[in-house]
Amino acid sequence: MTRRDHPRPDVTPVDHAELALLLEVASTPKPGNVDRHREYDDLRFEHFLAGAVGSRPGLRMAADADADADADADADADADATPGLGDAFERAVRGMSQQDGDNTQFGCLLLLCPLVRAAATDRLSPSGVASVAEATTVEDAAAFYRAFDHVDVAVGDPPPEADALDVRRGGDAVPTLRDRGLTLADVMALSADRDGNAHEWATGFERTFRAADRVLNDEGPVSDRLARVFLALLAERPDTLVAVEHGEERARAVSRRAAAVQGDLDAAADLADAFHEEGINPGTTADLVAAAAFVALERGVRV
Amino acid sequence: MTRRDHPRPDVTPVDHAELALLLEVASTPKPGNVDRHREYDDLRFEHFLAGAVGSRPGLRMAADADADADADADADADADATPGLGDAFERAVRGMSQQDGDNTQFGCLLLLCPLVRAAATDRLSPSGVASVAEATTVEDAAAFYRAFDHVDVAVGDPPPEADALDVRRGGDAVPTLRDRGLTLADVMALSADRDGNAHEWATGFERTFRAADRVLNDEGPVSDRLARVFLALLAERPDTLVAVEHGEERARAVSRRAAAVQGDLDAAADLADAFHEEGINPGTTADLVAAAAFVALERGVRV
């Protein structure tokens, strides 16, 4: 559809990215994640609202690939050059983290930044976002590592041979990146088999686009559709954050329990209570939901 | 406090205005209003999320009183001239209404636009926002009337002598405004005794600033503070939207019931169920909560 036929003709990709973050956290139940009805004392619903608003300057930089076409330009961005996608991500994370809940949407933003750039340059498709990923540089990888300096992100141990590239080193890993000439796409490819978000980067966001199609073909309020697609994604493949925190066997069991719900949101509410109790947080699957929400919004799903 | 000491040093008044809209609707319980736990089939929580994001271009125009100082400038706005406050409001309402719930935040935006302009020009105080109101023109009044063309707003009948100025005439009332030379401040003054938002415009936002002080002096999560200040405001004075929809006697009874809760959020949840059942919507009091949230955010309340 053209932008003029869109139900929101003058809403930009940046607006849709922010709205995707808001719809993701509003959607309920998403077992094991903060949502409109479930939060923790130190990680509350309102932290996600502030995180979404705070991420905008970075999302604007992601969109600012063609300054002439972008109505939402920002003084932060140099009008003469396209901001690096890594810098955009780091800026988004820095703004997101200006609330008291620490890391609310790091993984969501890692998926949204390339999707926003693809949408802002009229190539929001698996091949288009793959070309965005392929265009990343060593500087983008360096900015990605620096983003870890802003928040605590739960990640697994890297393989022994990749210890120098442990993301928990943050900016300290940058000399190694430069020595090895690794781009952000290279870094993602190294983690694609054990991190769900890196897997999207390495595969043209295949699960994201399929999930967006499910959302577009579903019926009812968008937040219910997103809750159902969360269950479908979790049932389909173990969540890599759960695997990091509780091991792969537990992650597989979590997916079986999600599958047993069979998309029923009332049954999912019971599962949400159980996961909350057990400290199970399928956060990577929630990241995919935000990414799918963005694609669905860009493709005209009504809110 | 200076901007540098602020817990969110590079968050702009536009960001705080949008976050205020989000925190208002997230705060629960706010008896009779949509919140995180209560919605209607045709007016859902997600409509308010989309309304908040959609209002940003108008809020940016409200902030764009000094283009040089504004990092969030927008191609919509002419860099050489301060956009009219009425045009900013109309743009905010138009963007807000690009979702399927129709009117979600008209009244909130009517309060936020002058507050954002005051904040963006370093005069966020009762006298500062009064000076913003006093500076409005007939063109601002005309844009205010045109804003009613975008959404259905529940308003009362005007007095017979003011029939030509009935806001439900929308843009058709503009010739009358011009004939009589009425500014937006004049229009607000005409309704100040029967509309809670116009009352704020006419009084330097006195209830807004007092409510913001309550929020700043309260403790706990911001969304709980906002729920408590909602109850206090409703107990203190009858809601003018309830008066329009159900009569003044009913509005007074609603305030007595809010007072009886004595700020207890568990008791307020029961009252929320009752008001929902009875179709009672103290929406003007919710508008004040959004305005108070904005002032509290600008003054450094943590999220």
Short mmCIF file of N, CA, C and O in Angstrom, two decimals, chain B residues 81-195:
data_model
loop_
_atom_site.label_atom_id
_atom_site.label_comp_id
_atom_site.label_asym_id
_atom_site.label_seq_id
_atom_site.Cartn_x
_atom_site.Cartn_y
_atom_site.Cartn_z
N ALA B 81 9.37 31.31 11.99
CA ALA B 81 8.26 31.87 12.76
C ALA B 81 7.80 30.87 13.81
O ALA B 81 7.84 29.67 13.60
N THR B 82 7.38 31.39 14.95
CA THR B 82 6.81 30.54 15.98
C THR B 82 5.42 30.08 15.51
O THR B 82 4.59 30.92 15.18
N PRO B 83 5.18 28.75 15.48
CA PRO B 83 3.83 28.31 15.09
C PRO B 83 2.81 28.82 16.10
O PRO B 83 3.10 28.93 17.29
N GLY B 84 1.62 29.14 15.62
CA GLY B 84 0.55 29.55 16.52
C GLY B 84 0.21 28.42 17.49
O GLY B 84 0.25 27.24 17.11
N LEU B 85 -0.14 28.78 18.71
CA LEU B 85 -0.48 27.75 19.69
C LEU B 85 -1.77 27.03 19.29
O LEU B 85 -1.90 25.82 19.51
N GLY B 86 -2.68 27.75 18.65
CA GLY B 86 -3.90 27.11 18.16
C GLY B 86 -3.59 26.11 17.06
O GLY B 86 -4.15 25.00 17.03
N ASP B 87 -2.71 26.49 16.13
CA ASP B 87 -2.32 25.55 15.07
C ASP B 87 -1.64 24.31 15.67
O ASP B 87 -1.84 23.19 15.19
N ALA B 88 -0.81 24.54 16.68
CA ALA B 88 -0.15 23.40 17.34
C ALA B 88 -1.20 22.47 17.93
O ALA B 88 -1.13 21.24 17.77
N PHE B 89 -2.18 23.05 18.60
CA PHE B 89 -3.24 22.23 19.20
C PHE B 89 -4.03 21.49 18.12
O PHE B 89 -4.27 20.29 18.23
N GLU B 90 -4.40 22.20 17.06
CA GLU B 90 -5.17 21.52 16.01
C GLU B 90 -4.36 20.37 15.41
O GLU B 90 -4.88 19.28 15.17
N ARG B 91 -3.05 20.61 15.19
CA ARG B 91 -2.20 19.55 14.63
C ARG B 91 -2.11 18.37 15.59
O ARG B 91 -2.11 17.20 15.16
N ALA B 92 -1.99 18.67 16.88
CA ALA B 92 -1.92 17.59 17.88
C ALA B 92 -3.21 16.76 17.87
O ALA B 92 -3.17 15.53 17.89
N VAL B 93 -4.34 17.44 17.79
CA VAL B 93 -5.63 16.73 17.79
C VAL B 93 -5.77 15.90 16.51
O VAL B 93 -6.22 14.75 16.55
N ARG B 94 -5.35 16.48 15.38
CA ARG B 94 -5.45 15.73 14.12
C ARG B 94 -4.62 14.45 14.19
O ARG B 94 -5.07 13.38 13.81
N GLY B 95 -3.39 14.57 14.71
CA GLY B 95 -2.53 13.39 14.82
C GLY B 95 -3.07 12.40 15.85
O GLY B 95 -3.04 11.19 15.62
N MET B 96 -3.55 12.93 16.96
CA MET B 96 -4.12 12.07 18.01
C MET B 96 -5.29 11.24 17.49
O MET B 96 -5.47 10.09 17.90
N SER B 97 -6.05 11.82 16.57
CA SER B 97 -7.28 11.16 16.14
C SER B 97 -7.06 10.12 15.05
O SER B 97 -8.03 9.54 14.57
N GLN B 98 -5.79 9.85 14.67
CA GLN B 98 -5.51 8.81 13.67
C GLN B 98 -5.48 7.42 14.28
O GLN B 98 -4.51 6.68 14.12
N GLN B 99 -6.50 7.09 15.02
CA GLN B 99 -6.68 5.73 15.55
C GLN B 99 -8.19 5.51 15.63
O GLN B 99 -8.96 6.45 15.47
N ASP B 100 -8.59 4.27 15.89
CA ASP B 100 -10.01 3.94 15.75
C ASP B 100 -10.86 4.25 16.97
O ASP B 100 -12.05 3.94 16.98
N GLY B 101 -10.28 4.87 18.00
CA GLY B 101 -11.05 5.16 19.21
C GLY B 101 -11.64 6.56 19.22
O GLY B 101 -12.24 6.96 20.20
N ASP B 102 -11.47 7.32 18.13
CA ASP B 102 -11.94 8.71 18.04
C ASP B 102 -11.26 9.57 19.10
O ASP B 102 -10.04 9.63 19.13
N ASN B 103 -12.02 10.24 19.96
CA ASN B 103 -11.41 11.20 20.88
C ASN B 103 -10.81 10.51 22.10
O ASN B 103 -11.52 10.04 22.97
N THR B 104 -9.50 10.49 22.16
CA THR B 104 -8.85 9.92 23.33
C THR B 104 -8.29 11.02 24.24
O THR B 104 -8.43 10.93 25.47
N GLN B 105 -7.67 12.05 23.69
CA GLN B 105 -6.90 12.98 24.54
C GLN B 105 -7.07 14.45 24.17
O GLN B 105 -6.15 15.24 24.37
N PHE B 106 -8.25 14.82 23.66
CA PHE B 106 -8.49 16.21 23.25
C PHE B 106 -8.25 17.17 24.43
O PHE B 106 -7.51 18.15 24.30
N GLY B 107 -8.87 16.88 25.56
CA GLY B 107 -8.75 17.78 26.71
C GLY B 107 -7.33 17.82 27.26
O GLY B 107 -6.83 18.88 27.65
N CYS B 108 -6.69 16.65 27.30
CA CYS B 108 -5.29 16.62 27.76
C CYS B 108 -4.43 17.55 26.91
O CYS B 108 -3.59 18.30 27.42
N LEU B 109 -4.62 17.49 25.58
CA LEU B 109 -3.80 18.29 24.68
C LEU B 109 -4.10 19.78 24.83
O LEU B 109 -3.20 20.61 24.68
N LEU B 110 -5.35 20.10 25.14
CA LEU B 110 -5.70 21.51 25.35
C LEU B 110 -4.93 22.09 26.54
O LEU B 110 -4.57 23.27 26.55
N LEU B 111 -4.67 21.25 27.53
CA LEU B 111 -3.87 21.70 28.67
C LEU B 111 -2.37 21.61 28.37
O LEU B 111 -1.59 22.47 28.78
N LEU B 112 -1.97 20.56 27.67
CA LEU B 112 -0.52 20.36 27.47
C LEU B 112 0.10 21.37 26.52
O LEU B 112 1.26 21.76 26.72
N CYS B 113 -0.64 21.81 25.50
CA CYS B 113 0.00 22.71 24.52
C CYS B 113 0.53 23.99 25.17
O CYS B 113 1.70 24.34 24.97
N PRO B 114 -0.25 24.72 25.96
CA PRO B 114 0.33 25.91 26.60
C PRO B 114 1.41 25.56 27.63
O PRO B 114 2.38 26.31 27.79
N LEU B 115 1.26 24.43 28.31
CA LEU B 115 2.29 24.05 29.28
C LEU B 115 3.61 23.73 28.58
O LEU B 115 4.69 24.09 29.07
N VAL B 116 3.53 23.04 27.44
CA VAL B 116 4.75 22.74 26.68
C VAL B 116 5.40 24.03 26.20
O VAL B 116 6.63 24.19 26.28
N ARG B 117 4.57 24.96 25.71
CA ARG B 117 5.16 26.22 25.25
C ARG B 117 5.83 26.96 26.41
O ARG B 117 6.94 27.51 26.25
N ALA B 118 5.19 26.95 27.56
CA ALA B 118 5.79 27.61 28.72
C ALA B 118 7.11 26.94 29.09
O ALA B 118 8.12 27.60 29.34
N ALA B 119 7.12 25.60 29.10
CA ALA B 119 8.35 24.88 29.46
C ALA B 119 9.45 25.13 28.43
O ALA B 119 10.63 25.30 28.79
N ALA B 120 9.08 25.17 27.16
CA ALA B 120 10.09 25.34 26.10
C ALA B 120 10.68 26.74 26.12
O ALA B 120 11.73 26.97 25.51
N THR B 121 10.01 27.67 26.79
CA THR B 121 10.51 29.05 26.87
C THR B 121 10.86 29.41 28.32
O THR B 121 10.84 30.59 28.70
N ASP B 122 11.17 28.36 29.11
CA ASP B 122 11.66 28.55 30.49
C ASP B 122 10.76 29.39 31.37
O ASP B 122 11.23 30.25 32.12
N ARG B 123 9.46 29.16 31.26
CA ARG B 123 8.54 29.87 32.16
C ARG B 123 7.41 28.96 32.59
O ARG B 123 6.23 29.33 32.53
N LEU B 124 7.78 27.75 33.01
CA LEU B 124 6.76 26.80 33.45
C LEU B 124 6.36 27.12 34.89
O LEU B 124 6.83 26.49 35.84
N SER B 125 5.50 28.11 35.03
CA SER B 125 4.99 28.56 36.33
C SER B 125 3.59 29.10 36.06
O SER B 125 3.23 29.33 34.90
N PRO B 126 2.80 29.29 37.12
CA PRO B 126 1.45 29.86 36.88
C PRO B 126 1.50 31.16 36.10
O PRO B 126 0.75 31.35 35.14
N SER B 127 2.41 32.05 36.46
CA SER B 127 2.43 33.33 35.73
C SER B 127 2.97 33.13 34.31
O SER B 127 2.52 33.79 33.37
N GLY B 128 3.91 32.20 34.15
CA GLY B 128 4.46 31.96 32.82
C GLY B 128 3.42 31.40 31.87
O GLY B 128 3.29 31.86 30.72
N VAL B 129 2.67 30.42 32.33
CA VAL B 129 1.68 29.83 31.43
C VAL B 129 0.51 30.79 31.23
O VAL B 129 -0.13 30.81 30.16
N ALA B 130 0.23 31.65 32.23
CA ALA B 130 -0.78 32.70 32.03
C ALA B 130 -0.33 33.64 30.92
O ALA B 130 -1.15 34.06 30.08
N SER B 131 0.96 33.94 30.86
CA SER B 131 1.44 34.84 29.80
C SER B 131 1.37 34.15 28.44
O SER B 131 1.09 34.80 27.42
N VAL B 132 1.58 32.83 28.41
CA VAL B 132 1.40 32.09 27.16
C VAL B 132 -0.06 32.20 26.71
O VAL B 132 -0.36 32.45 25.53
N ALA B 133 -0.99 32.02 27.64
CA ALA B 133 -2.42 32.11 27.31
C ALA B 133 -2.76 33.51 26.82
O ALA B 133 -3.46 33.67 25.80
N GLU B 134 -2.27 34.52 27.53
CA GLU B 134 -2.61 35.91 27.17
C GLU B 134 -2.10 36.29 25.79
O GLU B 134 -2.63 37.18 25.15
N ALA B 135 -1.03 35.62 25.35
CA ALA B 135 -0.45 35.96 24.05
C ALA B 135 -1.23 35.35 22.88
O ALA B 135 -0.89 35.60 21.72
N THR B 136 -2.25 34.55 23.15
CA THR B 136 -2.97 33.92 22.04
C THR B 136 -3.78 34.96 21.26
O THR B 136 -4.11 36.03 21.78
N THR B 137 -4.11 34.59 20.02
CA THR B 137 -4.74 35.51 19.06
C THR B 137 -6.08 34.96 18.57
O THR B 137 -6.48 33.85 18.93
N VAL B 138 -6.73 35.75 17.73
CA VAL B 138 -7.95 35.29 17.08
C VAL B 138 -7.65 34.07 16.19
O VAL B 138 -8.45 33.14 16.10
N GLU B 139 -6.49 34.07 15.55
CA GLU B 139 -6.13 32.91 14.72
C GLU B 139 -5.99 31.65 15.56
O GLU B 139 -6.34 30.55 15.11
N ASP B 140 -5.48 31.78 16.78
CA ASP B 140 -5.40 30.62 17.67
C ASP B 140 -6.81 30.12 18.01
O ASP B 140 -7.05 28.91 18.06
N ALA B 141 -7.72 31.06 18.24
CA ALA B 141 -9.10 30.67 18.53
C ALA B 141 -9.71 29.94 17.34
O ALA B 141 -10.41 28.93 17.48
N ALA B 142 -9.43 30.44 16.13
CA ALA B 142 -9.98 29.81 14.93
C ALA B 142 -9.46 28.38 14.79
O ALA B 142 -10.22 27.45 14.48
N ALA B 143 -8.17 28.18 15.05
CA ALA B 143 -7.60 26.82 14.96
C ALA B 143 -8.20 25.91 16.03
O ALA B 143 -8.45 24.72 15.78
N PHE B 144 -8.43 26.46 17.21
CA PHE B 144 -9.07 25.69 18.28
C PHE B 144 -10.44 25.19 17.81
O PHE B 144 -10.78 24.01 17.97
N TYR B 145 -11.23 26.05 17.20
CA TYR B 145 -12.54 25.62 16.70
C TYR B 145 -12.38 24.57 15.59
O TYR B 145 -13.13 23.61 15.53
N ARG B 146 -11.41 24.77 14.71
CA ARG B 146 -11.22 23.78 13.63
C ARG B 146 -10.85 22.41 14.19
O ARG B 146 -11.16 21.38 13.59
N ALA B 147 -10.20 22.39 15.37
CA ALA B 147 -9.82 21.10 15.96
C ALA B 147 -11.04 20.23 16.24
O ALA B 147 -10.96 19.00 16.22
N PHE B 148 -12.19 20.87 16.50
CA PHE B 148 -13.40 20.09 16.77
C PHE B 148 -13.91 19.36 15.52
O PHE B 148 -14.75 18.48 15.63
N ASP B 149 -13.41 19.75 14.34
CA ASP B 149 -13.81 19.04 13.12
C ASP B 149 -13.17 17.65 13.03
O ASP B 149 -13.60 16.81 12.25
N HIS B 150 -12.10 17.41 13.82
CA HIS B 150 -11.37 16.14 13.70
C HIS B 150 -11.97 15.02 14.54
O HIS B 150 -11.74 13.85 14.27
N VAL B 151 -12.66 15.34 15.62
CA VAL B 151 -13.14 14.33 16.56
C VAL B 151 -14.46 14.75 17.16
O VAL B 151 -14.83 15.92 17.14
N ASP B 152 -15.17 13.78 17.73
CA ASP B 152 -16.38 14.05 18.50
C ASP B 152 -15.98 14.36 19.93
O ASP B 152 -15.41 13.50 20.62
N VAL B 153 -16.28 15.54 20.40
CA VAL B 153 -15.96 15.92 21.78
C VAL B 153 -17.27 16.17 22.51
O VAL B 153 -18.15 16.86 21.98
N ALA B 154 -17.40 15.56 23.68
CA ALA B 154 -18.62 15.76 24.46
C ALA B 154 -18.54 17.13 25.14
O ALA B 154 -17.64 17.37 25.94
N VAL B 155 -19.46 18.01 24.79
CA VAL B 155 -19.50 19.34 25.42
C VAL B 155 -20.96 19.67 25.72
O VAL B 155 -21.88 19.10 25.14
N GLY B 156 -21.16 20.62 26.62
CA GLY B 156 -22.51 21.04 26.97
C GLY B 156 -23.03 22.09 26.01
O GLY B 156 -22.28 22.64 25.19
N ASP B 157 -24.34 22.37 26.10
CA ASP B 157 -24.92 23.46 25.32
C ASP B 157 -24.36 24.78 25.82
O ASP B 157 -24.22 24.97 27.03
N PRO B 158 -24.05 25.69 24.91
CA PRO B 158 -23.61 27.01 25.36
C PRO B 158 -24.84 27.81 25.82
O PRO B 158 -25.97 27.42 25.50
N PRO B 159 -24.64 28.89 26.56
CA PRO B 159 -25.78 29.75 26.88
C PRO B 159 -26.39 30.28 25.58
O PRO B 159 -25.67 30.39 24.57
N PRO B 160 -27.71 30.61 25.56
CA PRO B 160 -28.36 31.01 24.31
C PRO B 160 -27.63 32.17 23.61
O PRO B 160 -27.48 32.15 22.39
N GLU B 161 -27.11 33.12 24.38
CA GLU B 161 -26.46 34.27 23.74
C GLU B 161 -25.13 33.90 23.11
O GLU B 161 -24.57 34.67 22.33
N ALA B 162 -24.60 32.70 23.43
CA ALA B 162 -23.31 32.28 22.87
C ALA B 162 -23.47 31.19 21.82
O ALA B 162 -22.50 30.54 21.44
N ASP B 163 -24.70 31.01 21.34
CA ASP B 163 -24.97 29.90 20.41
C ASP B 163 -24.06 29.94 19.18
O ASP B 163 -23.60 28.90 18.70
N ALA B 164 -23.77 31.13 18.67
CA ALA B 164 -22.92 31.23 17.48
C ALA B 164 -21.50 30.76 17.76
O ALA B 164 -20.74 30.48 16.83
N LEU B 165 -21.16 30.66 19.03
CA LEU B 165 -19.80 30.22 19.41
C LEU B 165 -19.78 28.78 19.92
O LEU B 165 -18.78 28.34 20.48
N ASP B 166 -20.87 28.06 19.75
CA ASP B 166 -20.89 26.64 20.14
C ASP B 166 -19.72 25.93 19.47
O ASP B 166 -19.60 25.96 18.24
N VAL B 167 -18.86 25.30 20.28
CA VAL B 167 -17.69 24.64 19.68
C VAL B 167 -18.08 23.54 18.71
O VAL B 167 -17.31 23.18 17.83
N ARG B 168 -19.28 23.00 18.86
CA ARG B 168 -19.71 21.94 17.94
C ARG B 168 -19.88 22.46 16.52
O ARG B 168 -20.04 21.68 15.59
N ARG B 169 -19.87 23.78 16.35
CA ARG B 169 -19.89 24.34 15.00
C ARG B 169 -18.55 24.15 14.31
O ARG B 169 -18.45 24.33 13.09
N GLY B 170 -17.52 23.85 15.10
CA GLY B 170 -16.19 23.65 14.50
C GLY B 170 -15.77 24.88 13.71
O GLY B 170 -16.04 26.02 14.11
N GLY B 171 -15.15 24.64 12.55
CA GLY B 171 -14.64 25.73 11.72
C GLY B 171 -15.72 26.71 11.27
O GLY B 171 -15.41 27.87 10.92
N ASP B 172 -17.00 26.30 11.30
CA ASP B 172 -18.08 27.20 10.87
C ASP B 172 -18.24 28.39 11.81
O ASP B 172 -18.87 29.39 11.44
N ALA B 173 -17.70 28.30 13.01
CA ALA B 173 -17.81 29.42 13.96
C ALA B 173 -16.74 30.48 13.75
O ALA B 173 -16.80 31.55 14.37
N VAL B 174 -15.78 30.19 12.86
CA VAL B 174 -14.64 31.10 12.72
C VAL B 174 -15.04 32.52 12.32
O VAL B 174 -14.53 33.50 12.89
N PRO B 175 -15.99 32.70 11.37
CA PRO B 175 -16.37 34.10 11.03
C PRO B 175 -16.86 34.88 12.25
O PRO B 175 -16.54 36.07 12.40
N THR B 176 -17.61 34.21 13.13
CA THR B 176 -18.09 34.89 14.33
C THR B 176 -16.93 35.30 15.23
O THR B 176 -16.92 36.41 15.79
N LEU B 177 -15.94 34.38 15.38
CA LEU B 177 -14.76 34.71 16.18
C LEU B 177 -14.07 35.96 15.65
O LEU B 177 -13.69 36.85 16.41
N ARG B 178 -13.93 36.01 14.31
CA ARG B 178 -13.23 37.14 13.70
C ARG B 178 -14.05 38.43 13.89
O ARG B 178 -13.50 39.47 14.23
N ASP B 179 -15.38 38.33 13.68
CA ASP B 179 -16.24 39.51 13.86
C ASP B 179 -16.06 40.09 15.25
O ASP B 179 -16.01 41.30 15.44
N ARG B 180 -15.99 39.19 16.23
CA ARG B 180 -15.97 39.68 17.61
C ARG B 180 -14.54 39.88 18.14
O ARG B 180 -14.35 40.32 19.27
N GLY B 181 -13.55 39.49 17.33
CA GLY B 181 -12.15 39.69 17.74
C GLY B 181 -11.77 38.89 18.98
O GLY B 181 -11.01 39.36 19.83
N LEU B 182 -12.28 37.66 19.05
CA LEU B 182 -12.03 36.85 20.25
C LEU B 182 -10.75 36.04 20.11
O LEU B 182 -10.58 35.29 19.15
N THR B 183 -9.85 36.15 21.08
CA THR B 183 -8.64 35.32 21.10
C THR B 183 -8.98 33.97 21.75
O THR B 183 -10.06 33.78 22.33
N LEU B 184 -8.00 33.04 21.69
CA LEU B 184 -8.23 31.75 22.35
C LEU B 184 -8.40 31.95 23.85
O LEU B 184 -9.23 31.29 24.48
N ALA B 185 -7.63 32.85 24.44
CA ALA B 185 -7.80 33.14 25.87
C ALA B 185 -9.21 33.67 26.16
O ALA B 185 -9.83 33.30 27.16
N ASP B 186 -9.73 34.51 25.27
CA ASP B 186 -11.10 35.03 25.45
C ASP B 186 -12.12 33.89 25.42
O ASP B 186 -13.05 33.84 26.22
N VAL B 187 -11.93 32.99 24.45
CA VAL B 187 -12.87 31.86 24.31
C VAL B 187 -12.84 31.02 25.59
O VAL B 187 -13.88 30.59 26.10
N MET B 188 -11.63 30.78 26.11
CA MET B 188 -11.52 29.98 27.34
C MET B 188 -12.19 30.71 28.51
O MET B 188 -12.88 30.09 29.32
N ALA B 189 -12.00 32.01 28.59
CA ALA B 189 -12.59 32.77 29.70
C ALA B 189 -14.12 32.66 29.67
O ALA B 189 -14.76 32.58 30.73
N LEU B 190 -14.69 32.60 28.46
CA LEU B 190 -16.15 32.50 28.35
C LEU B 190 -16.69 31.19 28.93
O LEU B 190 -17.84 31.11 29.33
N SER B 191 -15.85 30.13 28.94
CA SER B 191 -16.31 28.81 29.41
C SER B 191 -15.74 28.42 30.77
O SER B 191 -15.97 27.31 31.24
N ALA B 192 -15.00 29.35 31.37
CA ALA B 192 -14.22 28.96 32.56
C ALA B 192 -15.08 28.47 33.72
O ALA B 192 -14.64 27.67 34.54
N ASP B 193 -16.34 28.94 33.79
CA ASP B 193 -17.16 28.52 34.94
C ASP B 193 -17.86 27.19 34.71
O ASP B 193 -18.43 26.63 35.64
N ARG B 194 -17.83 26.68 33.47
CA ARG B 194 -18.52 25.40 33.27
C ARG B 194 -17.64 24.34 32.61
O ARG B 194 -18.10 23.24 32.32
N ASP B 195 -16.38 24.63 32.39
CA ASP B 195 -15.47 23.64 31.81
C ASP B 195 -14.15 23.65 32.57
O ASP B 195 -13.49 24.69 32.65
#
